[in-house]
Amino acid sequence: MTAQEVRLCGLLLQEHFGNVVEKVGTHLIRSGVLTLRALAHETKLPLDLVKKSLCVLVQHGMCTFGAGRRGPAGPVEYRINCERVFHMLRYPRYIYTAKSLYGDTGELIVEEILQRGQMTMSSTVKTVADRLTHNMPEGQSMDYSEVVSAFSQLVETHFLQRCPLASAGSSSSGAVDTPLPVATQPTEPESHPDCYKLPYINLTGQGKRRRSSEDGEADQCAAKKCGDDRIYWQVNFQRFHLHFRDQAIISAVSCKLDQSSSEIVRTMLRMSEVTTPAHAAFTQALSANEIFRALLSSYNIARPILDQYLSLLVDDPMEFVGKTGDSGGGMYVVNLHRALANLARATLESVVQERFGSRSARIFRLLLRKRHLEQKQVEDFAMIPAKEAKDMLYKLLSENLVQLQEIPKTPDYAPSRTFYLYTVNQLPTARLLLQHSYKTVGNLMERRLYETKENKRLLEKSQRIEAILASLQATGAEAAQLTEVEEMITVPERQQLESLRHHINKLDSSENQVDETIFLLKSYINSTQASL
Amino acid sequence: MKHVSLLLYSCLIQYFCSQGQLDLLRNSSGLLYRLKDAQSASKVKGSDNQEKLVYQIIEDAGNKGIWSRDIRYKSNLPLTEINKILKNLESKKLIKAVKSVAASKKKVYMLYNLQPDRSVTGGVLNQQCFKFLQSKAEAARDSKQSPMVQRNSSFANSHEVWKYICELGISKVDLSMEDIETILNTLIFDGKVEMTIIAAKEGTVGSVDGQMKLYRGVNPIIQPTGLVKTPCGLCPVFDDCHEGGEIAPSNCVYMAEWLDL
């Protein structure tokens, strides 16, 4: 855990869950694995607060617990899953994807489950139906069956999955004393055989409009009657990540080649969505016949044209698609790892270009292609005058984007008798940029918090005025009274509020943009680790 | 200055010329004299006449520079003398040698503080080559034929590019195919062009050793990445920035500017 990652985790926990959870979480990240007593003692917080924070973290899947170093007889140890905390940055992107694929219903389902961490199907359906009904015009209401169908669609395409059961202790059968899993190995949700099976629940009805007179307890009693008491659902983040990766590959193909090629690649990826394992280097081999059958008729691609496009994709230097055989009209695979490496490389090149200029980018690309070069050769290939080339190379060297390799001609490393070669290593540079991105997101979040804090007084005032306005409108006041209340905010204050809103929106959207970079770099780094 | 006699004038002019403080120029109406400014006068003070002559020739060449053989023709000095003088002037940092894009072994000499002309370093040539390839790719895309034909017609081999550049006539020096290939390589390193090598029959135009190099204009595969859209991605003091320090996100000047855009 690098310092930047710990800082970012702390900021995210504080923003989503508050100060106490942040304190507990940060301490647990720094220490690795701790028991409850040790954690309470070191953070100097009361025990019940620590327990509640751990509950929150476990509910969201960020904290795992298991048997400790002393074995099953000893106290339980807790550890934080940092990757899961970083996923909180990406929540807007998950919700937006669900919306684009499954409409408003899907969006609300994913939003609810992300907010609560884990939910049963019945409670999700009820809450979403109520929310949708609330936004509909008077007299209409959302039927539960529509929400159920959206939910089942999400489960079928594996975007939602069942939470892995917590073992021992709470098992109602009480049969065998199953030992707790070791804290270092959390149970994989995919190892559960019924991971994607929908429970049979008896759920009919419609969404209710929320009225202040209604009692919330009535809903709770109704929920217990449905058949899915202990089956909790969570968002399958890996599936969303595969979806983002596919989108990145498709857009890269469409930029590089043309629209039709990208549609073909989209079809290939869609066909192998659920059959390809998560960290595979290639998708499953698909024959040209299958691809032709699966192509949507709206693209209007004839069979011989399809063959030509496939051979063009195979011949392309970027090697997005590879040919593995000739049966069935040709067997084709999408090279996932190679595509990720190309995307990461393009990211590195774009960072160098924006930061240092296009000539430095030329030197960077030159070194990426030709591996090791002397300074003289760099000047020759890049056609840049010697003085400027030297300056740019040293600048890149000082930022650690380029490394120097010494090859001595004699056993003593005499400078006049040593070759000095410049080189770029893609993987360490990608890690470096990933840490930079974490730091950048941390900076943006801190700036946002600072801006909010600076204008706290103004924000509170505007909130009070809005509340007064709302209550006046509800009780039916005259227009004169409304304008009088509105004028309590002066014009410069209004401008300040407007600019504050603009700043915070800009910071928010740029956090999402940096998160895209983080996603590409992290996928690339993970893909290299998986193949080791 | 009427009462100064002509004889005295000519003696003075002779004296100043030999001192190197007056320039002798020929005009259509006769001889003209111009006062050299003090700096350039002091530069050549330590050298003798031959060196001054060579320096003058190089200075006259201006931006383009001049080749050593041309210096020899203009000054009528033997080759060994020329080489010695050139080395001397170079060590005094009065002239410099610039490699020409036309022939990489040929060195042209020009004054130390001048920028070499574009035609020597190929600045404009880059853009012309790229535009040619790009227009070819666009024509191919608009032709709406089958994709294989489209792709093949968007390729150009090095011979075609060379012919195009020669016909354009923008380069003042003669370029060979190797020079064009060097320029195209820089475009590859700019990420704007990609190259494939195909096997070609010996006799076909433009093939070298049974191979032919084909070039094609391409687009970048991703948009500029999210990190560089923030001020932190481009910040020169990124490593010094931390909360509570002099440079911090809360008081960052770059962020304040960027937010107000």
Coordinates of C-alpha atoms in Angstrom, one line a residue, chain A residues 220-411:
Chain A
Q220 CA -41.0 -4.5 6.9
C221 CA -43.7 -7.0 8.0
A222 CA -44.6 -7.6 4.4
A223 CA -41.0 -8.2 3.4
K224 CA -40.5 -11.1 5.7
K225 CA -43.2 -13.0 4.0
C226 CA -41.3 -13.2 0.7
G227 CA -39.2 -16.3 0.2
D228 CA -35.7 -14.9 0.0
D229 CA -34.8 -14.1 3.5
R230 CA -31.1 -14.8 3.6
I231 CA -30.2 -14.4 -0.1
Y232 CA -28.3 -11.1 -0.5
W233 CA -27.2 -9.6 -3.8
Q234 CA -24.3 -7.5 -4.5
V235 CA -22.9 -5.7 -7.6
N236 CA -20.4 -7.8 -9.6
F237 CA -17.7 -5.3 -10.1
Q238 CA -15.6 -7.6 -12.3
R239 CA -18.3 -7.9 -14.9
F240 CA -18.6 -4.1 -15.1
H241 CA -14.9 -3.9 -15.5
L242 CA -14.9 -6.4 -18.3
H243 CA -17.7 -4.3 -19.9
F244 CA -15.6 -1.1 -19.7
R245 CA -12.6 -2.9 -21.1
D246 CA -14.6 -4.1 -24.1
Q247 CA -15.9 -0.6 -24.6
A248 CA -12.3 0.8 -24.7
I249 CA -11.2 -1.9 -27.2
I250 CA -14.2 -1.2 -29.5
S251 CA -13.6 2.6 -29.5
A252 CA -9.9 2.1 -30.2
V253 CA -10.7 -0.1 -33.2
S254 CA -13.2 2.4 -34.5
C255 CA -10.7 5.2 -34.2
K256 CA -7.9 3.2 -35.9
L257 CA -9.9 1.4 -38.6
D258 CA -13.5 2.2 -39.2
Q259 CA -17.0 1.8 -37.9
S260 CA -17.7 -1.5 -39.5
S261 CA -14.6 -3.2 -38.1
S262 CA -15.5 -1.9 -34.6
E263 CA -19.0 -3.4 -35.0
I264 CA -17.5 -6.8 -35.9
V265 CA -15.2 -6.6 -32.8
R266 CA -18.2 -5.7 -30.7
T267 CA -20.1 -8.7 -32.0
M268 CA -17.2 -11.0 -31.2
L269 CA -16.8 -9.6 -27.7
R270 CA -20.5 -9.9 -27.0
M271 CA -20.6 -13.5 -28.1
S272 CA -17.8 -14.4 -25.7
E273 CA -19.0 -12.2 -22.8
V274 CA -20.0 -14.9 -20.3
T275 CA -17.8 -17.8 -21.6
T276 CA -14.4 -16.1 -21.4
P277 CA -12.8 -16.3 -17.9
A278 CA -11.9 -13.0 -16.4
H279 CA -8.2 -12.8 -16.8
A280 CA -7.9 -14.6 -20.1
A281 CA -5.4 -13.4 -22.6
F282 CA -7.7 -14.2 -25.5
T283 CA -11.4 -14.6 -26.0
Q284 CA -12.7 -18.0 -27.0
A285 CA -12.1 -18.9 -30.6
L286 CA -15.0 -18.0 -32.8
S287 CA -15.5 -19.2 -36.3
A288 CA -16.3 -16.8 -39.1
N289 CA -19.6 -18.6 -39.7
E290 CA -20.7 -18.0 -36.1
I291 CA -19.7 -14.3 -36.3
F292 CA -21.7 -13.9 -39.5
R293 CA -24.7 -15.5 -37.9
A294 CA -24.5 -13.3 -34.8
L295 CA -24.0 -10.0 -36.7
L296 CA -27.0 -7.8 -36.5
S297 CA -28.7 -7.4 -39.9
S298 CA -28.7 -3.6 -39.4
Y299 CA -25.0 -3.5 -40.2
N300 CA -25.6 -4.9 -43.6
I301 CA -22.3 -6.7 -44.0
A302 CA -22.2 -9.4 -46.6
R303 CA -20.3 -12.6 -46.1
P304 CA -17.3 -11.9 -48.4
I305 CA -17.0 -8.4 -47.0
L306 CA -16.9 -9.9 -43.5
D307 CA -14.0 -12.1 -44.5
Q308 CA -12.2 -9.1 -45.8
Y309 CA -12.7 -7.1 -42.7
L310 CA -11.5 -10.0 -40.6
S311 CA -8.3 -10.4 -42.6
L312 CA -7.8 -6.6 -42.3
L313 CA -8.2 -6.8 -38.6
V314 CA -5.7 -9.6 -38.4
D315 CA -3.2 -7.8 -40.6
D316 CA -3.3 -4.6 -38.6
P317 CA -0.1 -3.8 -36.7
M318 CA -2.0 -3.3 -33.5
E319 CA -3.1 -6.9 -33.5
F320 CA -6.5 -6.6 -32.0
V321 CA -7.7 -9.7 -33.6
G322 CA -5.7 -12.9 -34.3
K323 CA -6.4 -16.0 -36.4
T324 CA -6.0 -19.3 -34.7
G325 CA -7.2 -21.8 -37.3
D326 CA -9.0 -22.4 -40.5
S327 CA -12.0 -24.5 -39.6
G328 CA -15.4 -23.0 -40.1
G329 CA -14.2 -20.3 -42.4
G330 CA -11.4 -19.3 -40.1
M331 CA -11.2 -19.2 -36.3
Y332 CA -10.6 -15.7 -34.8
V333 CA -9.9 -14.5 -31.3
V334 CA -9.6 -11.0 -29.8
N335 CA -6.2 -10.4 -28.2
L336 CA -7.3 -8.9 -24.9
H337 CA -3.9 -8.6 -23.3
R338 CA -2.3 -7.1 -26.3
A339 CA -5.1 -4.6 -26.8
L340 CA -4.8 -3.6 -23.1
A341 CA -1.0 -3.1 -23.6
N342 CA -1.6 -1.0 -26.7
L343 CA -4.2 1.2 -24.8
A344 CA -1.8 1.6 -21.9
R345 CA 1.0 2.6 -24.3
A346 CA -1.2 5.1 -26.0
T347 CA -2.1 6.5 -22.6
L348 CA 1.6 6.9 -21.7
E349 CA 2.4 8.6 -25.0
S350 CA -0.5 11.0 -24.6
V351 CA 0.7 12.0 -21.1
V352 CA 4.2 12.7 -22.4
Q353 CA 2.8 14.6 -25.4
E354 CA 0.6 16.9 -23.3
R355 CA 3.1 17.4 -20.6
F356 CA 6.3 17.9 -22.6
G357 CA 5.4 18.7 -26.2
S358 CA 5.2 16.8 -29.4
R359 CA 8.9 16.5 -30.0
S360 CA 9.5 14.9 -26.6
A361 CA 6.6 12.6 -27.5
R362 CA 8.5 11.7 -30.7
I363 CA 11.6 10.8 -28.7
F364 CA 9.4 8.8 -26.2
R365 CA 7.7 6.8 -29.0
L366 CA 11.1 6.2 -30.7
L367 CA 12.5 4.7 -27.5
L368 CA 9.4 2.6 -27.0
R369 CA 9.9 1.1 -30.4
K370 CA 13.6 0.8 -30.6
R371 CA 14.2 -0.2 -27.0
H372 CA 17.8 0.9 -26.4
L373 CA 19.4 3.8 -28.2
E374 CA 22.5 6.0 -27.7
Q375 CA 22.1 9.7 -27.6
K376 CA 23.5 10.2 -31.1
Q377 CA 21.1 7.7 -32.6
V378 CA 18.2 9.4 -30.8
E379 CA 19.1 12.7 -32.5
D380 CA 19.4 11.0 -35.9
F381 CA 16.2 9.1 -35.9
A382 CA 14.1 11.8 -34.4
M383 CA 15.6 14.6 -36.6
I384 CA 15.9 17.0 -33.8
P385 CA 18.9 19.2 -33.3
A386 CA 21.4 17.9 -30.8
K387 CA 21.1 20.6 -28.2
E388 CA 17.3 20.3 -28.0
A389 CA 17.3 16.5 -28.1
K390 CA 19.8 16.5 -25.1
D391 CA 17.6 18.9 -23.2
M392 CA 14.4 16.9 -23.8
L393 CA 16.1 13.6 -22.9
Y394 CA 17.4 14.9 -19.7
K395 CA 14.0 16.3 -18.8
L396 CA 12.3 13.0 -19.4
L397 CA 15.1 11.3 -17.4
S398 CA 14.6 13.6 -14.4
E399 CA 10.9 12.8 -14.4
N400 CA 11.8 9.0 -14.5
L401 CA 9.9 8.4 -17.7
V402 CA 13.1 7.3 -19.4
Q403 CA 15.9 5.2 -17.9
L404 CA 19.6 5.1 -18.6
Q405 CA 21.4 1.8 -19.1
E406 CA 25.2 1.7 -18.8
I407 CA 27.1 -0.9 -20.8
P408 CA 30.8 -0.8 -20.0
K409 CA 33.5 -1.7 -22.5
T410 CA 36.1 -2.1 -19.8
P411 CA 35.7 -3.6 -16.3

